[in-house]
Amino acid sequence: MRVYPCPFVAEQRASEFYRGLPAGLGPWAAFAGGLGYTRSGRTRMRQFCLVLALAMAMFAPIGLTQQPGPYKVLKTARVGGEGGWDYIYADAAGRRLYIPRRGAPNATPAVQTRLSIYNLDTLDLVGEIAGVGGNGTAVDPKSGHGFTSSKPISMFDTKTMTLIKTIDAGAAQPDGIYFDPFNERVYVFSHPTKDATVIDAKDGTVLGTIDLGGVPEQGVGDGKGMLYVVMQDAQGSVTAVDVKTMKAVAHYPFGDKGRCNGLALDAKNHVLFAACASSGNPPAQPAQPMMVILSAEDGKILTSLPLAGGSDGAVFNPSTMEAFSTQGNGTLTIVKEKSPASFEVEQNLDTMNGARTIAFDSKTNHIFTMSQERGPAPPPPPGGGRGPQGAAVPGSFTILTIGK
């Protein structure tokens, strides 16, 4: 739908709008038509503009956020607990769901940093490890060791749910984290140092660092010795890493797509799905997030598809040949791989506002995300810009289970 400046819209353009009103607008269409727009009716024109803006606000997002499809929110578990969070991690083998929670010692009452651990099937809290926080978690099911991307990095026992030791990451600021079963190594990504710290999951030894050539976010391995990491820079890209030599071997730029946070991989067909927050040169305003789909072998971009919001995580389900992206505006976009060269947006599902990170349970084919309720947002700062969020509603932290 085109947007025309108000109240100085031309009579012809107003007539075009009347003719183009969707039938579903019902009384709004009748009211707008009844305003009796004339060239001299400046007051009526302002009324019309208000109606136009309201109608657009009501109906413009529908095409993105309410697309029918097979997926739905199966369960919402209001598990409570205060404190910040970032990534969510599903251990399909151990049937555990890990969420590091950041503390706020100066809050009233004080909020403690801890790693919250839930039963993956019931979402009941099964334990917490005090003092272990960070951004994300990774688990080696073979050794039973878990790691969090905290500073210092924490290594814990998944069976006893106790801290084993902490690991110095030097100048790195741990953020994203990934466990690769190919060689039982953990990769911890750092924004300011633009690298990955490599850790032996068996004993927690630091094996070295990998220069990634950009600001790294999410990583994913093919199970055969290649690791792919998406970059958060203004110009998005993926860095391909040979894990045997611990060196970057290729960089795949995205052109006018950038600020990418999510990455998923169809390992069988060597297809990467990168969820990016901006597109266009210069970037579109407001931003149009896109999923860039490319070959993992040579970086050739196969296509790009619109996302329903800014993503902070992506996963791929090889059983259904679908890629999933969770967005901070409370939507989940599902992309169907019809063939290794054909893709389409299958569904945009409403989830929960703020539910921006994602985990996948390969046993049940369920998707997990989480968020919390917030009160009314304060007014934006003078002069424009993004305003602060509303205060978190105590006890409202919620885990969502999504499936068919």
Short mmCIF file of C-alpha atoms in Angstrom, two decimals:
data_model
loop_
_atom_site.label_atom_id
_atom_site.label_comp_id
_atom_site.label_asym_id
_atom_site.label_seq_id
_atom_site.Cartn_x
_atom_site.Cartn_y
_atom_site.Cartn_z
CA MET A 1 0.00 0.00 0.00
CA ARG A 2 1.36 3.42 -0.96
CA VAL A 3 1.56 6.11 1.73
CA TYR A 4 0.69 9.65 0.75
CA PRO A 5 1.57 12.83 2.64
CA CYS A 6 -1.25 14.30 4.74
CA PRO A 7 -3.15 16.56 4.96
CA PHE A 8 -2.00 17.82 1.57
CA VAL A 9 -2.97 14.72 -0.37
CA ALA A 10 -4.34 15.34 -3.84
CA GLU A 11 -8.00 14.58 -4.52
CA GLN A 12 -7.08 12.04 -7.18
CA ARG A 13 -4.83 10.10 -4.79
CA ALA A 14 -7.50 10.10 -2.10
CA SER A 15 -9.94 8.65 -4.62
CA GLU A 16 -7.39 5.97 -5.46
CA PHE A 17 -7.21 5.07 -1.79
CA TYR A 18 -11.01 4.81 -1.49
CA ARG A 19 -11.17 2.49 -4.46
CA GLY A 20 -8.32 0.37 -3.08
CA LEU A 21 -9.66 -0.15 0.44
CA PRO A 22 -9.86 -3.87 1.24
CA ALA A 23 -13.38 -5.20 1.63
CA GLY A 24 -12.49 -6.36 5.12
CA LEU A 25 -12.23 -2.78 6.32
CA GLY A 26 -16.04 -2.70 6.50
CA PRO A 27 -17.13 0.27 8.59
CA TRP A 28 -13.76 1.98 8.16
CA ALA A 29 -14.31 2.13 4.41
CA ALA A 30 -17.80 3.49 4.89
CA PHE A 31 -16.59 6.08 7.38
CA ALA A 32 -13.72 7.18 5.14
CA GLY A 33 -16.00 7.45 2.15
CA GLY A 34 -18.51 9.37 4.23
CA LEU A 35 -16.02 12.07 5.08
CA GLY A 36 -16.92 13.66 1.78
CA TYR A 37 -13.42 14.77 0.83
CA THR A 38 -13.30 18.10 -1.00
CA ARG A 39 -10.44 20.40 -1.94
CA SER A 40 -11.59 22.93 0.62
CA GLY A 41 -12.36 20.41 3.39
CA ARG A 42 -9.06 20.66 5.23
CA THR A 43 -10.58 19.50 8.55
CA ARG A 44 -12.25 16.55 6.88
CA MET A 45 -8.97 15.77 5.17
CA ARG A 46 -7.23 15.56 8.52
CA GLN A 47 -9.98 13.23 9.72
CA PHE A 48 -9.45 11.13 6.64
CA CYS A 49 -5.71 10.95 7.30
CA LEU A 50 -6.34 9.71 10.81
CA VAL A 51 -8.58 6.99 9.44
CA LEU A 52 -6.00 6.10 6.78
CA ALA A 53 -3.23 5.84 9.39
CA LEU A 54 -5.39 3.72 11.68
CA ALA A 55 -6.40 1.40 8.87
CA MET A 56 -2.79 0.96 7.79
CA ALA A 57 -1.68 0.29 11.35
CA MET A 58 -4.41 -2.32 11.73
CA PHE A 59 -3.95 -4.15 8.46
CA ALA A 60 -0.44 -3.57 7.08
CA PRO A 61 1.31 -6.14 9.33
CA ILE A 62 -1.17 -8.90 8.60
CA GLY A 63 0.65 -10.15 5.53
CA LEU A 64 3.79 -10.73 7.59
CA THR A 65 2.62 -11.83 11.01
CA GLN A 66 -0.56 -13.78 10.33
CA GLN A 67 0.24 -16.18 7.53
CA PRO A 68 -1.55 -19.54 7.84
CA GLY A 69 0.61 -22.62 8.14
CA PRO A 70 1.19 -25.89 9.96
CA TYR A 71 2.99 -24.53 13.03
CA LYS A 72 1.49 -23.22 16.25
CA VAL A 73 2.47 -22.50 19.84
CA LEU A 74 1.88 -25.85 21.55
CA LYS A 75 2.69 -24.79 25.09
CA THR A 76 3.58 -21.72 27.12
CA ALA A 77 5.30 -22.38 30.45
CA ARG A 78 5.41 -19.33 32.73
CA VAL A 79 8.45 -20.50 34.66
CA GLY A 80 9.21 -17.14 36.30
CA GLY A 81 12.58 -16.07 37.62
CA GLU A 82 14.14 -12.64 37.20
CA GLY A 83 17.25 -11.50 35.35
CA GLY A 84 18.39 -10.99 31.79
CA TRP A 85 19.03 -13.69 29.22
CA ASP A 86 20.24 -14.20 25.66
CA TYR A 87 20.49 -17.67 24.08
CA ILE A 88 18.46 -20.80 24.81
CA TYR A 89 19.98 -24.25 24.27
CA ALA A 90 18.22 -27.62 23.87
CA ASP A 91 20.22 -30.77 24.67
CA ALA A 92 18.18 -33.35 22.76
CA ALA A 93 20.22 -36.31 24.04
CA GLY A 94 20.20 -35.33 27.71
CA ARG A 95 16.62 -33.94 27.56
CA ARG A 96 17.61 -30.66 29.17
CA LEU A 97 16.96 -27.03 28.28
CA TYR A 98 19.62 -24.51 29.36
CA ILE A 99 19.08 -20.77 29.85
CA PRO A 100 21.81 -18.64 31.47
CA ARG A 101 20.28 -15.80 33.54
CA ARG A 102 22.17 -12.58 34.24
CA GLY A 103 22.06 -11.22 37.75
CA ALA A 104 21.35 -7.73 39.04
CA PRO A 105 23.00 -7.47 42.46
CA ASN A 106 21.84 -3.87 42.96
CA ALA A 107 18.19 -4.68 42.33
CA THR A 108 15.65 -4.86 45.15
CA PRO A 109 15.50 -7.72 45.85
CA ALA A 110 18.86 -8.71 44.38
CA VAL A 111 18.84 -11.01 41.35
CA GLN A 112 21.49 -13.73 41.28
CA THR A 113 23.45 -14.85 38.23
CA ARG A 114 22.77 -18.53 37.54
CA LEU A 115 22.32 -21.19 34.87
CA SER A 116 18.71 -22.39 34.87
CA ILE A 117 18.19 -25.98 33.71
CA TYR A 118 14.78 -27.33 32.69
CA ASN A 119 13.37 -30.70 31.72
CA LEU A 120 13.11 -30.50 27.94
CA ASP A 121 9.84 -32.45 27.87
CA THR A 122 7.92 -30.94 30.80
CA LEU A 123 9.73 -27.56 31.11
CA ASP A 124 9.93 -28.10 34.88
CA LEU A 125 12.96 -26.53 36.54
CA VAL A 126 15.33 -29.36 37.50
CA GLY A 127 18.23 -27.34 38.86
CA GLU A 128 20.32 -24.19 38.80
CA ILE A 129 24.06 -23.59 39.03
CA ALA A 130 24.70 -20.47 41.06
CA GLY A 131 27.20 -17.95 39.71
CA VAL A 132 27.23 -19.44 36.20
CA GLY A 133 25.72 -16.99 33.70
CA GLY A 134 26.86 -15.61 30.37
CA ASN A 135 25.06 -15.48 27.04
CA GLY A 136 24.73 -19.06 25.86
CA THR A 137 25.35 -22.72 26.61
CA ALA A 138 26.77 -25.70 24.72
CA VAL A 139 26.87 -29.34 25.84
CA ASP A 140 29.03 -32.29 24.82
CA PRO A 141 26.75 -35.31 25.39
CA LYS A 142 29.68 -37.74 25.13
CA SER A 143 31.78 -36.31 27.96
CA GLY A 144 28.83 -34.88 29.88
CA HIS A 145 30.49 -31.48 30.03
CA GLY A 146 28.70 -28.19 29.48
CA PHE A 147 30.07 -24.72 28.82
CA THR A 148 28.67 -21.20 29.06
CA SER A 149 29.88 -18.15 27.13
CA SER A 150 30.60 -16.14 30.26
CA LYS A 151 33.74 -14.25 31.27
CA PRO A 152 35.51 -16.32 32.42
CA ILE A 153 34.02 -19.25 30.49
CA SER A 154 32.36 -21.78 32.81
CA MET A 155 32.67 -25.56 32.46
CA PHE A 156 30.14 -27.69 34.34
CA ASP A 157 29.03 -31.29 34.85
CA THR A 158 25.64 -31.89 33.21
CA LYS A 159 24.79 -34.86 35.47
CA THR A 160 25.55 -33.35 38.85
CA MET A 161 24.78 -29.79 37.69
CA THR A 162 27.89 -28.45 39.40
CA LEU A 163 30.68 -26.14 38.24
CA ILE A 164 33.90 -27.95 37.28
CA LYS A 165 36.12 -24.95 36.59
CA THR A 166 36.38 -21.57 34.88
CA ILE A 167 38.43 -20.94 31.74
CA ASP A 168 40.30 -17.72 30.96
CA ALA A 169 39.42 -16.36 27.51
CA GLY A 170 41.95 -13.52 27.56
CA ALA A 171 40.75 -10.34 25.84
CA ALA A 172 37.71 -12.06 24.35
CA GLN A 173 34.19 -11.05 25.36
CA PRO A 174 32.28 -14.35 25.06
CA ASP A 175 28.90 -14.16 23.31
CA GLY A 176 27.78 -16.90 20.93
CA ILE A 177 28.84 -20.49 21.58
CA TYR A 178 28.75 -23.73 19.57
CA PHE A 179 29.68 -27.37 20.26
CA ASP A 180 30.92 -29.38 17.28
CA PRO A 181 30.66 -33.16 17.71
CA PHE A 182 33.08 -33.67 14.80
CA ASN A 183 36.07 -33.26 17.12
CA GLU A 184 34.42 -32.58 20.50
CA ARG A 185 35.36 -28.92 20.54
CA VAL A 186 33.55 -25.84 21.75
CA TYR A 187 33.77 -22.53 19.89
CA VAL A 188 33.14 -19.32 21.82
CA PHE A 189 32.64 -16.21 19.68
CA SER A 190 33.74 -12.70 20.68
CA HIS A 191 32.57 -9.43 19.09
CA PRO A 192 35.41 -7.02 19.93
CA THR A 193 38.25 -9.45 19.16
CA LYS A 194 36.46 -10.83 16.06
CA ASP A 195 37.52 -14.38 16.78
CA ALA A 196 36.56 -17.73 18.25
CA THR A 197 38.18 -19.32 21.29
CA VAL A 198 38.55 -23.08 20.74
CA ILE A 199 38.15 -25.38 23.75
CA ASP A 200 38.59 -29.14 24.07
CA ALA A 201 35.25 -30.30 25.53
CA LYS A 202 36.83 -33.35 27.16
CA ASP A 203 39.05 -31.44 29.62
CA GLY A 204 38.41 -27.72 29.04
CA THR A 205 41.83 -26.97 27.56
CA VAL A 206 42.06 -23.85 25.38
CA LEU A 207 43.46 -25.00 22.03
CA GLY A 208 43.78 -21.58 20.40
CA THR A 209 41.79 -18.87 18.64
CA ILE A 210 40.49 -18.46 15.09
CA ASP A 211 40.52 -15.05 13.36
CA LEU A 212 37.08 -14.74 11.75
CA GLY A 213 37.55 -11.40 9.99
CA GLY A 214 34.34 -9.86 11.30
CA VAL A 215 31.96 -9.58 14.24
CA PRO A 216 30.80 -13.17 14.83
CA GLU A 217 27.34 -14.22 15.98
CA GLN A 218 25.98 -17.74 15.41
CA GLY A 219 28.02 -20.71 14.23
CA VAL A 220 27.04 -24.11 12.82
CA GLY A 221 29.06 -27.14 11.69
CA ASP A 222 28.48 -29.65 8.91
CA GLY A 223 29.70 -32.62 11.00
CA LYS A 224 32.55 -33.23 8.56
CA GLY A 225 35.12 -30.67 9.60
CA MET A 226 33.69 -27.37 8.36
CA LEU A 227 32.36 -24.64 10.64
CA TYR A 228 30.37 -21.66 9.34
CA VAL A 229 29.98 -18.41 11.30
CA VAL A 230 27.69 -15.51 10.38
CA MET A 231 28.94 -11.94 10.80
CA GLN A 232 27.03 -9.08 12.41
CA ASP A 233 28.79 -6.32 10.44
CA ALA A 234 26.95 -3.71 8.35
CA GLN A 235 27.79 -5.82 5.32
CA GLY A 236 26.77 -9.34 6.26
CA SER A 237 28.87 -12.36 5.47
CA VAL A 238 29.68 -15.93 6.47
CA THR A 239 33.18 -17.10 7.34
CA ALA A 240 33.99 -20.74 6.50
CA VAL A 241 36.46 -22.41 8.88
CA ASP A 242 38.43 -25.63 8.51
CA VAL A 243 38.26 -26.94 12.09
CA LYS A 244 41.17 -29.35 11.55
CA THR A 245 43.59 -26.49 10.85
CA MET A 246 41.61 -23.94 12.92
CA LYS A 247 41.81 -21.40 10.11
CA ALA A 248 39.30 -19.43 8.07
CA VAL A 249 39.36 -20.68 4.49
CA ALA A 250 36.68 -18.50 2.83
CA HIS A 251 34.51 -15.42 3.34
CA TYR A 252 31.12 -15.17 1.66
CA PRO A 253 29.84 -11.55 1.46
CA PHE A 254 26.11 -10.72 1.24
CA GLY A 255 26.29 -7.42 -0.64
CA ASP A 256 23.48 -5.16 0.57
CA LYS A 257 22.28 -7.47 3.38
CA GLY A 258 23.75 -6.99 6.84
CA ARG A 259 23.47 -7.02 10.64
CA CYS A 260 23.06 -10.80 10.58
CA ASN A 261 22.52 -12.72 13.81
CA GLY A 262 21.15 -16.15 12.89
CA LEU A 263 22.65 -18.99 10.86
CA ALA A 264 21.29 -22.44 10.00
CA LEU A 265 22.62 -25.20 7.74
CA ASP A 266 21.17 -27.93 5.57
CA ALA A 267 24.28 -30.11 5.81
CA LYS A 268 23.09 -32.68 3.27
CA ASN A 269 22.61 -30.17 0.46
CA HIS A 270 25.25 -27.67 1.65
CA VAL A 271 22.80 -24.77 1.98
CA LEU A 272 23.17 -21.96 4.53
CA PHE A 273 20.34 -19.78 5.85
CA ALA A 274 21.50 -16.43 7.26
CA ALA A 275 19.00 -14.22 9.10
CA CYS A 276 19.89 -10.55 8.56
CA ALA A 277 18.33 -7.46 10.13
CA SER A 278 18.84 -4.96 7.28
CA SER A 279 18.83 -4.87 3.51
CA GLY A 280 19.24 -2.38 0.69
CA ASN A 281 21.96 0.10 -0.22
CA PRO A 282 21.45 2.40 1.58
CA PRO A 283 19.51 0.20 4.03
CA ALA A 284 15.73 0.50 3.80
CA GLN A 285 13.97 2.66 6.39
CA PRO A 286 12.23 1.13 8.19
CA ALA A 287 14.53 -1.87 8.01
CA GLN A 288 13.49 -4.86 5.94
CA PRO A 289 15.03 -7.99 7.49
CA MET A 290 15.91 -10.76 5.06
CA MET A 291 16.98 -14.39 5.09
CA VAL A 292 19.92 -14.84 2.74
CA ILE A 293 20.11 -18.38 1.37
CA LEU A 294 23.48 -19.38 -0.06
CA SER A 295 25.68 -22.29 -1.02
CA ALA A 296 27.99 -23.45 1.76
CA GLU A 297 30.46 -24.69 -0.87
CA ASP A 298 31.20 -21.45 -2.71
CA GLY A 299 29.05 -18.73 -1.13
CA LYS A 300 26.81 -18.28 -4.17
CA ILE A 301 23.60 -16.55 -3.08
CA LEU A 302 20.65 -18.68 -4.16
CA THR A 303 17.88 -16.28 -3.09
CA SER A 304 16.78 -13.90 -0.33
CA LEU A 305 13.39 -14.01 1.39
CA PRO A 306 11.73 -11.47 3.72
CA LEU A 307 11.62 -12.09 7.46
CA ALA A 308 8.79 -10.81 9.65
CA GLY A 309 11.22 -8.98 11.94
CA GLY A 310 14.79 -8.65 13.17
CA SER A 311 16.18 -12.10 13.98
CA ASP A 312 18.57 -13.23 16.70
CA GLY A 313 18.74 -16.92 15.85
CA ALA A 314 18.04 -19.56 13.22
CA VAL A 315 17.89 -23.37 13.06
CA PHE A 316 17.29 -26.00 10.36
CA ASN A 317 15.26 -29.20 10.66
CA PRO A 318 16.54 -31.82 8.18
CA SER A 319 13.49 -34.02 8.84
CA THR A 320 11.09 -31.43 7.45
CA MET A 321 13.52 -29.43 5.28
CA GLU A 322 12.58 -26.17 7.00
CA ALA A 323 14.61 -23.27 8.35
CA PHE A 324 13.30 -21.27 11.31
CA SER A 325 14.07 -17.73 12.41
CA THR A 326 12.85 -16.12 15.65
CA GLN A 327 12.32 -12.36 15.70
CA GLY A 328 12.27 -9.86 18.56
CA ASN A 329 8.89 -8.48 17.50
CA GLY A 330 7.25 -11.75 18.53
CA THR A 331 7.21 -13.62 15.23
CA LEU A 332 8.68 -16.87 13.89
CA THR A 333 9.38 -17.19 10.16
CA ILE A 334 9.47 -20.68 8.62
CA VAL A 335 11.22 -21.12 5.25
CA LYS A 336 10.54 -24.30 3.30
CA GLU A 337 13.31 -25.83 1.19
CA LYS A 338 11.31 -27.35 -1.68
CA SER A 339 14.53 -28.36 -3.41
CA PRO A 340 18.20 -27.34 -3.05
CA ALA A 341 17.46 -24.49 -5.46
CA SER A 342 13.87 -23.55 -4.52
CA PHE A 343 12.73 -21.91 -1.29
CA GLU A 344 9.64 -20.11 -0.02
CA VAL A 345 8.31 -18.50 3.14
CA GLU A 346 5.94 -21.17 4.42
CA GLN A 347 4.58 -19.35 7.47
CA ASN A 348 4.93 -16.37 9.78
CA LEU A 349 3.73 -17.29 13.25
CA ASP A 350 2.99 -14.97 16.17
CA THR A 351 4.90 -16.08 19.29
CA MET A 352 5.62 -13.60 22.12
CA ASN A 353 7.05 -10.10 21.99
CA GLY A 354 10.77 -10.23 22.71
CA ALA A 355 11.12 -13.95 21.87
CA ARG A 356 14.19 -13.48 19.67
CA THR A 357 16.44 -16.52 20.25
CA ILE A 358 15.77 -20.13 19.34
CA ALA A 359 16.58 -23.77 20.10
CA PHE A 360 15.65 -26.97 18.27
CA ASP A 361 14.87 -30.42 19.70
CA SER A 362 15.74 -32.96 17.00
CA LYS A 363 13.90 -35.76 18.84
CA THR A 364 10.45 -34.11 18.92
CA ASN A 365 10.95 -31.57 16.07
CA HIS A 366 9.90 -28.87 18.53
CA ILE A 367 11.17 -25.30 18.51
CA PHE A 368 11.80 -23.40 21.76
CA THR A 369 12.00 -19.69 22.44
CA MET A 370 11.41 -17.48 25.47
CA SER A 371 10.58 -13.98 26.65
CA GLN A 372 8.90 -12.04 29.43
CA GLU A 373 5.97 -9.66 29.72
CA ARG A 374 6.57 -5.94 30.04
CA GLY A 375 4.58 -2.97 31.23
CA PRO A 376 3.91 0.17 29.16
CA ALA A 377 7.02 1.63 27.55
CA PRO A 378 8.15 5.10 28.68
CA PRO A 379 8.02 7.88 26.04
CA PRO A 380 10.95 8.01 23.59
CA PRO A 381 13.77 10.49 24.27
CA PRO A 382 13.46 14.09 23.00
CA GLY A 383 14.57 14.40 19.42
CA GLY A 384 13.56 10.87 18.49
CA GLY A 385 15.38 7.56 18.63
CA ARG A 386 14.59 4.28 20.34
CA GLY A 387 13.00 4.69 23.73
CA PRO A 388 13.48 2.42 26.75
CA GLN A 389 11.48 -0.77 27.22
CA GLY A 390 8.70 -1.05 29.71
CA ALA A 391 9.49 -2.57 33.08
CA ALA A 392 9.52 -6.37 33.19
CA VAL A 393 6.50 -7.93 34.87
CA PRO A 394 7.81 -9.93 37.86
CA GLY A 395 7.50 -13.70 37.47
CA SER A 396 6.47 -13.47 33.81
CA PHE A 397 9.47 -15.21 32.21
CA THR A 398 7.93 -17.70 29.76
CA ILE A 399 9.23 -20.60 27.62
CA LEU A 400 7.32 -21.38 24.42
CA THR A 401 7.15 -24.78 22.71
CA ILE A 402 6.32 -24.59 18.99
CA GLY A 403 5.43 -27.44 16.67
CA LYS A 404 2.78 -28.90 14.39
#
